mmCIF file of N, CA and C in Angstrom:
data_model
loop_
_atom_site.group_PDB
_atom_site.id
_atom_site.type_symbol
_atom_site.label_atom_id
_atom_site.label_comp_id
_atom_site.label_asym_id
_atom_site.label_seq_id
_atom_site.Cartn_x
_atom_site.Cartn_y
_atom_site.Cartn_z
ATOM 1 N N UNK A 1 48.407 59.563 36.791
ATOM 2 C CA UNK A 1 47.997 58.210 36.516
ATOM 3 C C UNK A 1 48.632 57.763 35.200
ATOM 4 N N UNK A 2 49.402 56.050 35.177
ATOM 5 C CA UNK A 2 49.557 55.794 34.266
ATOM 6 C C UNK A 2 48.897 54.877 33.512
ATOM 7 N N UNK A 3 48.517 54.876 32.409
ATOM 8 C CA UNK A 3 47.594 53.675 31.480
ATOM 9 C C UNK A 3 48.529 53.316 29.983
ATOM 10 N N UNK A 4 48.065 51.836 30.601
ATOM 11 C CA UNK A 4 49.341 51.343 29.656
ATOM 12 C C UNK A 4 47.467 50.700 28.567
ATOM 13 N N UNK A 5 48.137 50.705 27.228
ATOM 14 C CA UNK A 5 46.593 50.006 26.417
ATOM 15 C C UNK A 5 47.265 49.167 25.958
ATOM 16 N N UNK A 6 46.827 47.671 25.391
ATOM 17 C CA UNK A 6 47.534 46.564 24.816
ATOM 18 C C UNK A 6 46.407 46.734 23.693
ATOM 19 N N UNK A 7 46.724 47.323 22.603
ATOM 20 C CA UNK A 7 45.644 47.130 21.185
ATOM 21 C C UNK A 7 45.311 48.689 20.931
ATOM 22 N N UNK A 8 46.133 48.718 19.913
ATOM 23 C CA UNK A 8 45.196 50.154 19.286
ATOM 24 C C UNK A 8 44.426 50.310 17.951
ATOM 25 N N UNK A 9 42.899 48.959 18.050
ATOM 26 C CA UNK A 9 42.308 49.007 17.081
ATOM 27 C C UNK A 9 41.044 50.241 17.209
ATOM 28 N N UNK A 10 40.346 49.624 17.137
ATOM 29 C CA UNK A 10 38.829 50.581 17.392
ATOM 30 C C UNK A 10 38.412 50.965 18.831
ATOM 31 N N UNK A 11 38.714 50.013 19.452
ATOM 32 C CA UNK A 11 38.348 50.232 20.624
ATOM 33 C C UNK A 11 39.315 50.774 21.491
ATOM 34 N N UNK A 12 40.950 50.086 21.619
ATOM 35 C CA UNK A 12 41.712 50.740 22.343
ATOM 36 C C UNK A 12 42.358 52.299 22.153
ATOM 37 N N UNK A 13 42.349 51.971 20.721
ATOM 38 C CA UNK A 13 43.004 53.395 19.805
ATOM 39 C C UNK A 13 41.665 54.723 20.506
ATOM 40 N N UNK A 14 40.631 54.577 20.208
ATOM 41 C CA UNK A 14 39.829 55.669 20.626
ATOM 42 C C UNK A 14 39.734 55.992 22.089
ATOM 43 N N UNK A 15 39.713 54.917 22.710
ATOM 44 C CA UNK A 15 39.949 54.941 24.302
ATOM 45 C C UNK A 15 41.210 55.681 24.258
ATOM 46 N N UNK A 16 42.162 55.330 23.684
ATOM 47 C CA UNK A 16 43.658 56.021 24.584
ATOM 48 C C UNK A 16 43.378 57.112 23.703
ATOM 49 N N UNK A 17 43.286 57.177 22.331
ATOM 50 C CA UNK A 17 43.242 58.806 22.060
ATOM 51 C C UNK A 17 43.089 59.723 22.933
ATOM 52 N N UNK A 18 41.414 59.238 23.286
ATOM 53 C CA UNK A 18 40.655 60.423 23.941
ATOM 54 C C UNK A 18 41.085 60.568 25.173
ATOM 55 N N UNK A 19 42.004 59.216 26.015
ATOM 56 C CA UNK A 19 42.486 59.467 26.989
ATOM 57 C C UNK A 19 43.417 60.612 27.314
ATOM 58 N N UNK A 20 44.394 60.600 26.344
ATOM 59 C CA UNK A 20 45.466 61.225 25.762
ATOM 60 C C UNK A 20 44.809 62.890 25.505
ATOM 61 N N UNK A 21 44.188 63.406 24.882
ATOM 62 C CA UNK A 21 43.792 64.035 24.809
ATOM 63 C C UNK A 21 43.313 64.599 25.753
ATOM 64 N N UNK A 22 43.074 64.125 27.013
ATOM 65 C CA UNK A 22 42.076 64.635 27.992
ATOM 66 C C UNK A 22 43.852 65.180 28.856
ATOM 67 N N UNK A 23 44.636 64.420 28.695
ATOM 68 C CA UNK A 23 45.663 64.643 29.437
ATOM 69 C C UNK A 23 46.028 63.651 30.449
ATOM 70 N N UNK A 24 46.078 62.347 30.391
ATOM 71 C CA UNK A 24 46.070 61.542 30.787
ATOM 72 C C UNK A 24 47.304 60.528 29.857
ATOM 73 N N UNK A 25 48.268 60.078 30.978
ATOM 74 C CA UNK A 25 49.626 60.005 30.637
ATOM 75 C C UNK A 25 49.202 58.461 30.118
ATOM 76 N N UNK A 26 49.101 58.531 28.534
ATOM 77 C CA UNK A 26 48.947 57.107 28.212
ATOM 78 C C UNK A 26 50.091 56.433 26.991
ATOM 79 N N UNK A 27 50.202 54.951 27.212
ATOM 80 C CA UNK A 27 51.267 54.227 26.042
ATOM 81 C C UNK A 27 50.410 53.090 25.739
ATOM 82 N N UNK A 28 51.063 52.797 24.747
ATOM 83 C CA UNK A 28 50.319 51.810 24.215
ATOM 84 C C UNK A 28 51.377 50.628 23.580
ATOM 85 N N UNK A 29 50.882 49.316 23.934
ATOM 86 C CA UNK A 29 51.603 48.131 24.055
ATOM 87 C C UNK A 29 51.214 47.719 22.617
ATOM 88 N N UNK A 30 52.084 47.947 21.714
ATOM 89 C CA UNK A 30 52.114 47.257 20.516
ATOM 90 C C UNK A 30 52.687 46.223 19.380
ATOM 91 N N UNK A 31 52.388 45.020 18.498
ATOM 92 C CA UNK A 31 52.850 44.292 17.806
ATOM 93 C C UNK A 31 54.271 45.725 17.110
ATOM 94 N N UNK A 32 55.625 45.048 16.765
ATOM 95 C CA UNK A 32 56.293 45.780 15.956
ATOM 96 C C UNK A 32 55.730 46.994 15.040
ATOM 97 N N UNK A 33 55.480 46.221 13.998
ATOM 98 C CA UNK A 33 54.723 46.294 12.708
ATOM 99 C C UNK A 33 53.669 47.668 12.947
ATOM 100 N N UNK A 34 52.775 47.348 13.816
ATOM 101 C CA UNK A 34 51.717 48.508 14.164
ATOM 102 C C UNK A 34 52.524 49.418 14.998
ATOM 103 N N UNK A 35 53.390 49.081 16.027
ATOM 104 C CA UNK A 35 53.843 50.348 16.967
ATOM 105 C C UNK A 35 54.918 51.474 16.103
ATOM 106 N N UNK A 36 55.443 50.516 14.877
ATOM 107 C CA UNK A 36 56.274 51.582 14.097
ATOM 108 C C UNK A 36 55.022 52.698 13.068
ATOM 109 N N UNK A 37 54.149 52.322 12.861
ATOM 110 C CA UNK A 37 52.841 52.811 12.019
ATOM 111 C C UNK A 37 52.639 53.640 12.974
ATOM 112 N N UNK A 38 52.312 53.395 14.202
ATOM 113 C CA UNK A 38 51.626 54.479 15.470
ATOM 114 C C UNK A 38 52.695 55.650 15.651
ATOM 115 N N UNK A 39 53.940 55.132 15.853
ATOM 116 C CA UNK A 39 55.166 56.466 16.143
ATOM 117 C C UNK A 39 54.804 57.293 14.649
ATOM 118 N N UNK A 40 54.978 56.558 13.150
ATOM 119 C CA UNK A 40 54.765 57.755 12.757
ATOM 120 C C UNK A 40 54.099 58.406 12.100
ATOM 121 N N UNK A 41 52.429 57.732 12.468
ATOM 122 C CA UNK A 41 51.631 58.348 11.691
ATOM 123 C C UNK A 41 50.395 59.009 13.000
ATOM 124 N N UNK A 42 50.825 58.162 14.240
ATOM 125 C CA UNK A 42 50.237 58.542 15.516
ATOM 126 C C UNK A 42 48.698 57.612 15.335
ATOM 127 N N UNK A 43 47.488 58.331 15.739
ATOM 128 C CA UNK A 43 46.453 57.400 15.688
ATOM 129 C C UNK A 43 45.582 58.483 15.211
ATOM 130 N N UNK A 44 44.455 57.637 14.342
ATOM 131 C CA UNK A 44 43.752 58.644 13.493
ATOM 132 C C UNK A 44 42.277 58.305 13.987
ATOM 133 N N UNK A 45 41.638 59.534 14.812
ATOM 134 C CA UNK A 45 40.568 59.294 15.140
ATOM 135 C C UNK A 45 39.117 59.945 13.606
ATOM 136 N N UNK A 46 38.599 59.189 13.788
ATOM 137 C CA UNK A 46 37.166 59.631 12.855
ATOM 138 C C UNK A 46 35.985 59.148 13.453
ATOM 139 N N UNK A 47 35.470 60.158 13.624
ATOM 140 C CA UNK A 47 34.165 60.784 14.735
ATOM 141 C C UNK A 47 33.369 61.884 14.035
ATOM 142 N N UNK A 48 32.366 61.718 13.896
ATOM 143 C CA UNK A 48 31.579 62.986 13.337
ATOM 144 C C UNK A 48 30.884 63.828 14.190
ATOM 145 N N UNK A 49 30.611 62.596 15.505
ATOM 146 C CA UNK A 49 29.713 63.235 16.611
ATOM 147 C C UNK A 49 30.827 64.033 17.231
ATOM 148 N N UNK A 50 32.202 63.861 17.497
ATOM 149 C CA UNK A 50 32.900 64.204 18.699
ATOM 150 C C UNK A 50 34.488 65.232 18.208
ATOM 151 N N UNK A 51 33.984 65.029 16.676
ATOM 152 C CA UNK A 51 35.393 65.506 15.781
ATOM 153 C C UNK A 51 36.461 64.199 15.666
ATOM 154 N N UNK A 52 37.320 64.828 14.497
ATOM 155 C CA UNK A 52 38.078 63.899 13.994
ATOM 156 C C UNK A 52 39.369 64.291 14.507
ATOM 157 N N UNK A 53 40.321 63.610 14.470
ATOM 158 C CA UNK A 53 41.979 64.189 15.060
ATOM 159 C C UNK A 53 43.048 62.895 14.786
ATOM 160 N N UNK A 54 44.340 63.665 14.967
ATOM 161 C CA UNK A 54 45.140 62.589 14.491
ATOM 162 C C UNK A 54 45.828 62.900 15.922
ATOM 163 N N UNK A 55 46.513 61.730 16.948
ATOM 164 C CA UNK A 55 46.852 62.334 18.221
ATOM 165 C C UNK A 55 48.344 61.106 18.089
ATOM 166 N N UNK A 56 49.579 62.148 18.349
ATOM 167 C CA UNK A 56 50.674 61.396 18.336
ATOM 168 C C UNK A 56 50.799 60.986 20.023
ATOM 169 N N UNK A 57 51.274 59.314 20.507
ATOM 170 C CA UNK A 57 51.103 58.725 21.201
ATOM 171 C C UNK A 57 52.009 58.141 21.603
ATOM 172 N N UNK A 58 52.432 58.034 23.046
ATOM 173 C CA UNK A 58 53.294 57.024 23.309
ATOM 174 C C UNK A 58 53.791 55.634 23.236
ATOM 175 N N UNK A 59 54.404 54.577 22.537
ATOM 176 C CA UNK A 59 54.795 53.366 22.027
ATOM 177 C C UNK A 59 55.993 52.087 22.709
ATOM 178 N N UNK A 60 55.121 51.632 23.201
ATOM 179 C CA UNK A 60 56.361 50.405 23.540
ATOM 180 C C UNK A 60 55.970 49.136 22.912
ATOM 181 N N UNK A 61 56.894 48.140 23.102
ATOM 182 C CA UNK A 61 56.649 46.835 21.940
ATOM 183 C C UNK A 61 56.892 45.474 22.973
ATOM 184 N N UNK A 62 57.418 46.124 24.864
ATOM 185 C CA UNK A 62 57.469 44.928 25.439
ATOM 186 C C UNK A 62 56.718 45.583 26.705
ATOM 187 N N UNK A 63 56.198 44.704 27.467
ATOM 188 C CA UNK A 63 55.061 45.313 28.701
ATOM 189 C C UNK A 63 56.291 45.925 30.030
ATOM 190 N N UNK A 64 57.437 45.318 29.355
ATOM 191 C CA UNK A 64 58.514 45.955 30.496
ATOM 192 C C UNK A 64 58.895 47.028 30.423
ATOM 193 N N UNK A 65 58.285 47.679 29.334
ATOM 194 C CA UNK A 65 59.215 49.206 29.303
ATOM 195 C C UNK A 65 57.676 49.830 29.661
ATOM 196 N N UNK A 66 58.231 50.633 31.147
ATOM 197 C CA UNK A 66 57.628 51.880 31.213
ATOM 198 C C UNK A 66 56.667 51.813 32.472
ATOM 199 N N UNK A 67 56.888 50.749 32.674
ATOM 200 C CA UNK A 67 56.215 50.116 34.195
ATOM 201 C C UNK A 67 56.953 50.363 35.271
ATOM 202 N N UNK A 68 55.862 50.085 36.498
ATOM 203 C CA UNK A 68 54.758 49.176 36.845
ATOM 204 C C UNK A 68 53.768 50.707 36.107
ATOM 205 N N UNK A 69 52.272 50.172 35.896
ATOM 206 C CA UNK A 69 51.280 50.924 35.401
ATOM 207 C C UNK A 69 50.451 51.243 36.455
ATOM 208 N N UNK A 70 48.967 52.264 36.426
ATOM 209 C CA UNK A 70 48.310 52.069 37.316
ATOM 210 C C UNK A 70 47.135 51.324 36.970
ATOM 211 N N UNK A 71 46.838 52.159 35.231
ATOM 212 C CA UNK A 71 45.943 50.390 34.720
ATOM 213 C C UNK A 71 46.406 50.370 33.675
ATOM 214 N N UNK A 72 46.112 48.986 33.501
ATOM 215 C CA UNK A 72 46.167 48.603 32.249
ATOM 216 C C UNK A 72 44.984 47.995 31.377
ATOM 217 N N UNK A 73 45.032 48.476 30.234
ATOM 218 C CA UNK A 73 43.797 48.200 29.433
ATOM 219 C C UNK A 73 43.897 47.229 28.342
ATOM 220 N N UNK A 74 43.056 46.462 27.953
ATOM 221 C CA UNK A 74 43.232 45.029 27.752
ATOM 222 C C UNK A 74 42.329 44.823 26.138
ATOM 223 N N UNK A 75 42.480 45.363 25.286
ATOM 224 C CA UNK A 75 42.010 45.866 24.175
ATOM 225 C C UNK A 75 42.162 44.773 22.575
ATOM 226 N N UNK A 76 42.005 43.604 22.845
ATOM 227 C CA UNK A 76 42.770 42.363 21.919
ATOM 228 C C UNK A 76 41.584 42.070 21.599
ATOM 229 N N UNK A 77 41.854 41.245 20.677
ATOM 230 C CA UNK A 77 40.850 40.378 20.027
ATOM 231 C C UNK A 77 40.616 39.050 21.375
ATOM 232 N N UNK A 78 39.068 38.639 21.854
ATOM 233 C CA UNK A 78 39.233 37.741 22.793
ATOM 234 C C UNK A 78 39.924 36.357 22.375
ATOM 235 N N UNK A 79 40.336 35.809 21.024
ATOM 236 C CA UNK A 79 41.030 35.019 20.550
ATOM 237 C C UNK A 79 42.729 35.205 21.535
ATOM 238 N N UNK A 80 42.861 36.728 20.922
ATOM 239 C CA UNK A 80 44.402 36.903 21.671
ATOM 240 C C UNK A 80 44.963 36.761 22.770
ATOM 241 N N UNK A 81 43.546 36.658 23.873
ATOM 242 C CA UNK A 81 43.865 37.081 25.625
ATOM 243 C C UNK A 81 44.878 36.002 26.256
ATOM 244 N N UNK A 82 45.316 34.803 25.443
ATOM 245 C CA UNK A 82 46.448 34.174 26.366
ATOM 246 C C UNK A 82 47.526 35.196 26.221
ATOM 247 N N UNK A 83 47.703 35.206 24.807
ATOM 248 C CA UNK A 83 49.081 35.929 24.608
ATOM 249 C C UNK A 83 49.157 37.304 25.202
ATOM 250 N N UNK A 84 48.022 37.967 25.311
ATOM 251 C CA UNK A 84 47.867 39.313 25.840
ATOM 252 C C UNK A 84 48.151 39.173 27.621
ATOM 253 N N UNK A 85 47.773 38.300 28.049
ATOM 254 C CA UNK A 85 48.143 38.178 29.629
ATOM 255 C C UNK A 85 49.578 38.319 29.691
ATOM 256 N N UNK A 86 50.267 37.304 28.936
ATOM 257 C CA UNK A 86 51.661 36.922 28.877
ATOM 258 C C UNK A 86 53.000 38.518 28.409
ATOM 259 N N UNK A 87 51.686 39.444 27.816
ATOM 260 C CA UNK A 87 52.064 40.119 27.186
ATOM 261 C C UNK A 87 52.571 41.492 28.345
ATOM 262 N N UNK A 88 51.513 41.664 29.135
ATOM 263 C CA UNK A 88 51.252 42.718 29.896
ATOM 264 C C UNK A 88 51.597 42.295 31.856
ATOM 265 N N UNK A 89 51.961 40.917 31.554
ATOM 266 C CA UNK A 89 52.386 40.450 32.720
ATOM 267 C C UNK A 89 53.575 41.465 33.422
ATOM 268 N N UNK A 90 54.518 41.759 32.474
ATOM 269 C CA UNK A 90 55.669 42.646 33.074
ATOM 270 C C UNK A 90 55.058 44.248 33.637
ATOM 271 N N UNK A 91 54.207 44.249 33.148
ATOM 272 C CA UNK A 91 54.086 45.583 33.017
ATOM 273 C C UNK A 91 53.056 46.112 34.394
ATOM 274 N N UNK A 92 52.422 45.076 35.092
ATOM 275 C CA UNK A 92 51.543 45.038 36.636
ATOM 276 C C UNK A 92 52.525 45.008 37.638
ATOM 277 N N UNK A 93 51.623 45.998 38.300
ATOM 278 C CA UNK A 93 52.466 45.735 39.582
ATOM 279 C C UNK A 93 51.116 45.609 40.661
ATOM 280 N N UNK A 94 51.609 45.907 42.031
ATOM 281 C CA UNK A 94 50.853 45.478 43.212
ATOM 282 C C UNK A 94 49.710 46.044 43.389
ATOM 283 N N UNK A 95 49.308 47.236 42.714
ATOM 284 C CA UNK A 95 48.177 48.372 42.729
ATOM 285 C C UNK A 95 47.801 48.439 41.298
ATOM 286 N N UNK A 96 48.122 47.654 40.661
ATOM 287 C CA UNK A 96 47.564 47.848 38.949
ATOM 288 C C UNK A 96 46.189 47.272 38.982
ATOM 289 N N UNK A 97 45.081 48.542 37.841
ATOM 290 C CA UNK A 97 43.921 47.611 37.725
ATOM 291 C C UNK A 97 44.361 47.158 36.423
ATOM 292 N N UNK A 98 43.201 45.940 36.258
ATOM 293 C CA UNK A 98 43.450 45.478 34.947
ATOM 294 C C UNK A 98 42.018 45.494 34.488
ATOM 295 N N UNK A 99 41.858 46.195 33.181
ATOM 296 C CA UNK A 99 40.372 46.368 32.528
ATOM 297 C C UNK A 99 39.860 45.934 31.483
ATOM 298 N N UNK A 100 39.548 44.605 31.332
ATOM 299 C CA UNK A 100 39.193 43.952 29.886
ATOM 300 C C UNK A 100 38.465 44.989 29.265
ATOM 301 N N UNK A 101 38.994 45.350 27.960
ATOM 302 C CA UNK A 101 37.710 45.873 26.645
ATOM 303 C C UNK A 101 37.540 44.724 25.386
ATOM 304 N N UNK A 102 37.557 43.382 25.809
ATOM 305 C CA UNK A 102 37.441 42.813 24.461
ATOM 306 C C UNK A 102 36.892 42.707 23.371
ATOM 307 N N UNK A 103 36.978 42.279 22.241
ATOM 308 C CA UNK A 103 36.244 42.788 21.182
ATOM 309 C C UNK A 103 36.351 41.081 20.310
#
């Protein structure tokens, strides 16, 4: 299964971590700026209940690389969701779910 995440703040970042971690083939759709921060510092989880970890992650910066997905996860500020549709449009195909986590 592939999972593409659009947002790796609090909510998407811990979702795909732990996705990632579980072994679950995940990338994450990011602004420039943050996807160069993610390649090289990866994503820094802090958890006291579940442990802490730093988990290096897969990175793209357009919804066309690396598609079609099987879901995609929808992780923006609800301010962002036009641009986030527009964003992740390339990246669906005919069997993609799509899973709002807005915040």
């Amino acid at each position: 299964m592939k999972i593409l995440i659009l947002g790796a703040g609090a909510v998407g970042g811990y979702w795909g971590a732990r996705l990632h971690q579980a072994g679950i083939d995940v990338t994450f759709l990011l602004r420039e700026k943050r996807a160069e921060k993610v390649k090289a510092e990866g994503l820094v989880i802090k958890s006291p209940s579940k442990g802490d970890a730093t988990v290096p992650v897969k990175v793209v910066t357009k919804g066309s690389e690396g598609g079609p997905y099987d879901v995609v996860i929808v992780a923006c500020k609800a301010y962002d969701l036009d641009s986030a549709m527009d964003s992740i449009a390339p990246a669906v195909g005919a069997n993609t779910t799509i899973v709002p986590m807005l915040n």
